[in-house]
CSV table of C-alpha atoms in Angstrom, one decimal:
chain,number,residue,atom,x,y,z
A,1,MET,CA,236.1,193.1,-38.7
A,2,TYR,CA,232.9,194.3,-37.0
A,3,LYS,CA,231.2,191.0,-37.9
A,4,LYS,CA,234.0,189.1,-36.1
A,5,PHE,CA,233.7,191.2,-32.9
A,6,PHE,CA,229.9,190.9,-33.1
A,7,LEU,CA,230.1,187.1,-33.4
A,8,ILE,CA,232.5,187.0,-30.4
A,9,PHE,CA,230.1,189.1,-28.4
A,10,ILE,CA,227.1,186.9,-29.2
A,11,ILE,CA,229.1,183.8,-28.3
A,12,ALA,CA,230.2,185.3,-25.0
A,13,VAL,CA,226.7,186.3,-24.0
A,14,ALA,CA,225.4,182.9,-24.9
A,15,LEU,CA,228.1,181.2,-22.8
A,16,PHE,CA,227.3,183.5,-19.9
A,17,SER,CA,223.6,182.9,-20.1
A,18,PHE,CA,224.2,179.1,-20.3
A,19,ALA,CA,226.5,179.2,-17.3
A,20,LEU,CA,224.0,181.3,-15.3
A,21,VAL,CA,221.1,179.0,-16.1
A,22,PHE,CA,223.2,175.9,-15.3
A,23,TYR,CA,224.3,177.4,-12.0
A,24,LEU,CA,220.8,178.4,-10.9
A,25,THR,CA,219.1,175.1,-12.0
A,26,ASP,CA,221.9,172.9,-10.7
A,27,PRO,CA,220.6,170.6,-7.8
A,28,SER,CA,223.3,172.1,-5.5
A,29,PHE,CA,221.7,175.5,-5.9
A,30,ASN,CA,219.2,174.9,-3.1
A,31,THR,CA,217.5,177.1,-0.6
A,32,GLU,CA,220.7,177.5,1.4
A,33,SER,CA,222.5,178.9,-1.7
A,34,LEU,CA,219.5,181.1,-2.5
A,35,LYS,CA,219.6,182.6,1.1
A,36,LYS,CA,223.1,183.9,0.4
A,37,THR,CA,221.8,186.1,-2.4
A,38,LEU,CA,219.1,187.7,-0.2
A,39,THR,CA,219.6,190.0,2.8
A,40,VAL,CA,216.6,191.1,4.9
A,41,ASP,CA,217.4,194.2,7.0
A,42,ASN,CA,214.6,194.1,9.6
A,43,LEU,CA,213.5,190.5,10.0
A,44,GLU,CA,215.2,187.4,11.6
A,45,SER,CA,213.9,183.9,12.4
A,46,PHE,CA,211.2,183.9,15.1
A,47,ASP,CA,210.9,187.6,15.3
A,48,SER,CA,207.5,188.8,16.4
A,49,ILE,CA,205.5,190.6,13.7
A,50,SER,CA,202.2,192.5,13.4
A,51,SER,CA,200.3,194.1,10.5
A,52,PRO,CA,201.2,196.2,8.6
A,53,LEU,CA,204.6,194.6,8.2
A,54,GLU,CA,207.3,196.5,6.3
A,55,ILE,CA,210.2,194.5,5.0
A,56,THR,CA,213.4,196.0,3.5
A,57,GLY,CA,216.6,194.4,2.2
A,58,GLN,CA,218.8,193.6,-0.7
A,59,ALA,CA,218.8,190.9,-3.3
A,60,GLU,CA,220.8,189.9,-6.4
A,61,GLY,CA,219.3,191.0,-9.7
A,62,PHE,CA,218.0,187.6,-10.8
A,63,TRP,CA,215.4,187.7,-8.0
A,64,PHE,CA,213.5,190.4,-9.9
A,65,SER,CA,211.4,190.5,-12.9
A,66,GLU,CA,210.3,194.0,-14.1
A,67,GLY,CA,211.6,195.3,-10.8
A,68,THR,CA,209.6,193.0,-8.4
A,69,PHE,CA,209.5,189.7,-6.7
A,70,MET,CA,206.9,188.3,-4.4
A,71,ILE,CA,206.8,188.1,-0.6
A,72,SER,CA,204.0,186.1,1.2
A,73,VAL,CA,202.8,185.7,4.8
A,74,PHE,CA,201.5,182.3,5.8
A,75,ASN,CA,200.2,181.0,9.2
A,76,SER,CA,201.4,177.6,10.5
A,77,ASN,CA,198.3,175.9,8.8
A,78,GLY,CA,199.6,177.0,5.4
A,79,ASP,CA,196.9,179.6,5.0
A,80,LEU,CA,197.9,182.6,2.9
A,81,LEU,CA,197.5,185.9,4.8
A,82,ALA,CA,199.2,188.4,2.5
A,83,HIS,CA,200.9,188.3,-0.9
A,84,GLU,CA,202.6,191.5,-2.1
A,85,PRO,CA,205.5,192.5,-4.4
A,86,ALA,CA,208.9,193.6,-3.2
A,87,ILE,CA,209.7,196.7,-5.1
A,88,ALA,CA,213.2,197.4,-6.4
A,89,GLU,CA,214.7,200.6,-5.1
A,90,GLY,CA,218.2,200.4,-6.6
A,91,SER,CA,219.9,199.7,-9.9
A,92,ASP,CA,223.1,197.7,-8.9
A,93,PRO,CA,222.4,194.2,-10.3
A,94,GLU,CA,224.6,192.6,-7.7
A,95,SER,CA,222.7,194.0,-4.8
A,96,ILE,CA,219.3,195.7,-5.4
A,97,SER,CA,217.5,197.3,-2.5
A,98,PHE,CA,213.9,196.4,-2.1
A,99,ARG,CA,210.9,197.3,0.1
A,100,ALA,CA,207.5,195.6,0.6
A,101,VAL,CA,204.5,196.3,2.9
A,102,LEU,CA,202.2,193.4,3.8
A,103,GLU,CA,198.9,193.8,5.6
A,104,PHE,CA,196.9,190.9,7.1
A,105,SER,CA,194.1,190.4,9.6
A,106,ASP,CA,193.6,187.5,12.1
A,107,PRO,CA,196.4,185.1,11.5
A,108,GLY,CA,194.6,182.2,13.2
A,109,THR,CA,197.8,180.6,14.6
A,110,GLU,CA,200.6,181.7,16.9
A,111,GLU,CA,203.4,181.0,14.4
A,112,GLY,CA,203.9,181.4,10.7
A,113,ASN,CA,206.3,182.0,7.9
A,114,ILE,CA,207.4,184.8,5.6
A,115,VAL,CA,208.2,183.4,2.2
A,116,PHE,CA,210.4,185.1,-0.4
A,117,LYS,CA,210.1,183.7,-3.9
A,118,PRO,CA,212.2,184.7,-7.0
A,119,SER,CA,210.1,185.9,-9.9
A,120,ASP,CA,211.4,183.4,-12.5
A,121,ILE,CA,210.4,180.2,-10.6
A,122,SER,CA,211.4,178.0,-13.5
A,123,LEU,CA,215.0,178.9,-12.9
A,124,PHE,CA,214.9,177.8,-9.3
A,125,LYS,CA,212.8,174.6,-9.4
A,126,GLU,CA,210.3,176.0,-6.9
A,127,THR,CA,213.1,177.1,-4.5
A,128,GLU,CA,212.1,179.8,-2.0
A,129,VAL,CA,213.4,181.3,1.2
A,130,GLU,CA,211.3,181.0,4.4
A,131,ILE,CA,211.7,182.9,7.6
A,132,PRO,CA,209.7,181.5,10.6
A,133,ILE,CA,208.0,184.2,12.6
A,134,ILE,CA,205.6,184.6,15.6
A,135,PHE,CA,202.5,186.8,15.4
A,136,ARG,CA,202.8,189.5,18.0
A,137,ALA,CA,199.1,189.3,19.0
A,138,PHE,CA,199.9,186.0,20.7
A,139,GLN,CA,202.8,187.2,22.8
A,140,GLU,CA,202.3,187.1,26.5
A,141,GLY,CA,201.2,190.4,27.9
A,142,GLU,CA,199.9,191.7,24.6
A,143,GLY,CA,197.4,189.2,23.4
A,144,ILE,CA,194.7,189.8,26.0
A,145,GLU,CA,194.0,193.2,24.6
A,146,ASN,CA,194.3,192.3,21.0
A,147,MET,CA,192.2,189.1,21.2
A,148,GLU,CA,189.3,190.9,22.8
A,149,ALA,CA,188.6,192.4,19.4
A,150,VAL,CA,188.5,188.9,18.0
A,151,ALA,CA,186.0,187.9,20.7
A,152,ARG,CA,183.8,191.0,20.3
A,153,SER,CA,183.7,190.6,16.5
A,154,TRP,CA,182.8,187.0,16.8
A,155,ILE,CA,179.9,187.7,19.1
A,156,GLU,CA,178.5,190.5,16.9
A,157,GLU,CA,178.7,188.2,13.8
A,158,ASN,CA,178.2,184.7,15.0
A,159,SER,CA,176.7,184.4,18.6
A,160,LEU,CA,173.3,182.9,18.0
A,161,THR,CA,171.6,184.6,20.9
A,162,PHE,CA,173.2,188.0,20.6
A,163,CYS,CA,172.7,188.1,16.8
A,164,TRP,CA,169.0,187.3,17.2
A,165,ASP,CA,168.0,190.2,19.4
A,166,GLY,CA,171.0,191.2,21.6
A,167,THR,CA,171.9,194.7,22.6
A,168,ASP,CA,174.3,196.6,24.9
A,169,LEU,CA,177.2,194.3,24.7
A,170,PHE,CA,179.6,195.1,27.5
A,171,LEU,CA,182.9,193.6,28.6
A,172,LEU,CA,182.9,192.8,32.3
A,173,GLU,CA,186.2,191.0,32.8
A,174,SER,CA,189.1,189.5,30.9
A,175,ARG,CA,191.6,186.9,32.1
A,176,GLU,CA,194.3,184.5,30.9
A,177,VAL,CA,193.2,180.8,31.2
A,178,GLU,CA,194.4,177.4,30.1
A,179,CYS,CA,193.1,175.9,26.9
A,180,GLU,CA,194.3,172.4,25.9
A,181,GLY,CA,196.6,172.6,22.9
A,182,PHE,CA,197.3,176.3,23.0
A,183,GLU,CA,200.1,178.2,24.7
A,184,PHE,CA,198.0,181.4,25.2
A,185,CYS,CA,194.3,181.4,25.8
A,186,TYR,CA,192.1,184.3,27.0
A,187,GLU,CA,188.6,184.4,28.4
A,188,TYR,CA,186.2,187.3,28.2
A,189,GLU,CA,183.1,187.7,30.2
A,190,TYR,CA,180.4,190.0,28.7
A,191,SER,CA,176.9,191.1,29.6
A,192,PHE,CA,174.2,191.9,27.1
A,193,ASP,CA,170.4,192.2,27.0
A,194,SER,CA,168.0,190.3,24.8
A,195,LEU,CA,164.7,191.8,23.8
A,196,HIS,CA,162.9,188.4,24.3
A,197,ALA,CA,163.3,185.5,26.6
A,198,GLY,CA,165.2,182.4,25.5
A,199,TYR,CA,168.4,181.5,23.7
A,200,GLY,CA,169.7,181.1,20.1
A,201,ALA,CA,167.7,181.8,17.0
A,202,ARG,CA,164.1,181.6,18.0
A,203,ARG,CA,162.4,181.6,14.6
A,204,GLU,CA,159.8,179.0,15.4
A,205,GLN,CA,159.2,179.8,19.0
A,206,ILE,CA,156.4,181.7,20.7
A,207,LEU,CA,158.4,184.6,22.2
A,208,THR,CA,157.8,186.6,25.4
A,209,GLN,CA,158.8,190.2,24.7
A,210,VAL,CA,160.7,190.9,27.9
A,211,ILE,CA,164.2,192.4,28.3
A,212,THR,CA,166.4,189.5,29.5
A,213,PRO,CA,169.9,190.0,30.8
A,214,HIS,CA,172.6,187.5,29.9
A,215,LYS,CA,176.2,186.8,30.7
A,216,LEU,CA,178.4,185.3,27.9
A,217,ILE,CA,181.8,183.9,28.4
A,218,VAL,CA,184.0,183.6,25.3
A,219,SER,CA,187.4,181.8,25.1
A,220,VAL,CA,189.9,182.9,22.4
A,221,ALA,CA,193.0,180.8,21.5
A,222,GLY,CA,195.1,180.6,18.3
A,223,GLY,CA,193.5,183.8,17.0
A,224,ARG,CA,189.9,182.4,17.0
A,225,VAL,CA,187.0,181.7,19.3
A,226,VAL,CA,187.1,178.2,20.7
A,227,LYS,CA,184.3,178.4,23.2
A,228,ALA,CA,181.3,180.6,23.8
A,229,VAL,CA,178.6,179.8,26.5
A,230,THR,CA,175.8,182.1,27.6
A,231,ASP,CA,174.6,181.9,31.2
A,232,GLY,CA,176.6,178.7,31.7
A,233,ILE,CA,173.9,176.7,29.9
A,234,PHE,CA,173.8,177.5,26.1
A,235,ASP,CA,176.6,176.8,23.7
A,236,GLU,CA,176.6,179.7,21.2
A,237,MET,CA,178.8,177.8,18.8
A,238,THR,CA,176.7,174.7,18.4
A,239,GLY,CA,173.2,176.1,19.3
A,240,GLU,CA,172.7,173.5,21.9
A,241,PHE,CA,172.3,173.5,25.7
A,242,THR,CA,175.2,172.2,27.7
A,243,GLU,CA,175.1,169.1,29.8
A,244,GLU,CA,176.1,171.0,32.9
């Protein structure tokens, strides 16, 4: 008697498993079908986001493996900015609450995507849910302050003249300008002093030790420095004098 019930139970489980796998691997189970099994509480298409980004929502049980599935942040170039697990916070297999916190630095582009990927990718034939977003640092009225940090960091790490012997970097003025190919572009004018005359890395030059004041104009667009010129004559990005 018990063997009969046990056999029926095994057959029922097998049929259910087969039906589930068939359903999830069927070509008709595409991204649109998968979206219906995932609910995000605090994120919609083309929302503006910043770091750290907290995401909460609910998903059906098959999204998870050992209580997690992965969420990633990409910029529009396809560069991975963050990749963290969504942690299950419920036990109902039909709708499990989850929470994830993603941190990222300079996104490099104005737009990007949040990607939700089920843990067992083999069941879904690489199916994933994407939500397009805008990085808040590039929104009009906010970017000019946020992008100044990008400009200053670039100068301190990459400007050939300043990195050689520059001191006393000081922001004189910031303004929004037009840069071809970018919706938002900001220009920052700095002053700094060099301990020697000249420009760039002066390794093989005979140097005059005299404090030399400079003005450096840096343009930032798409989350990166696109132009940097000292005193209107020296390109800090190429290490060459401009033609002007």
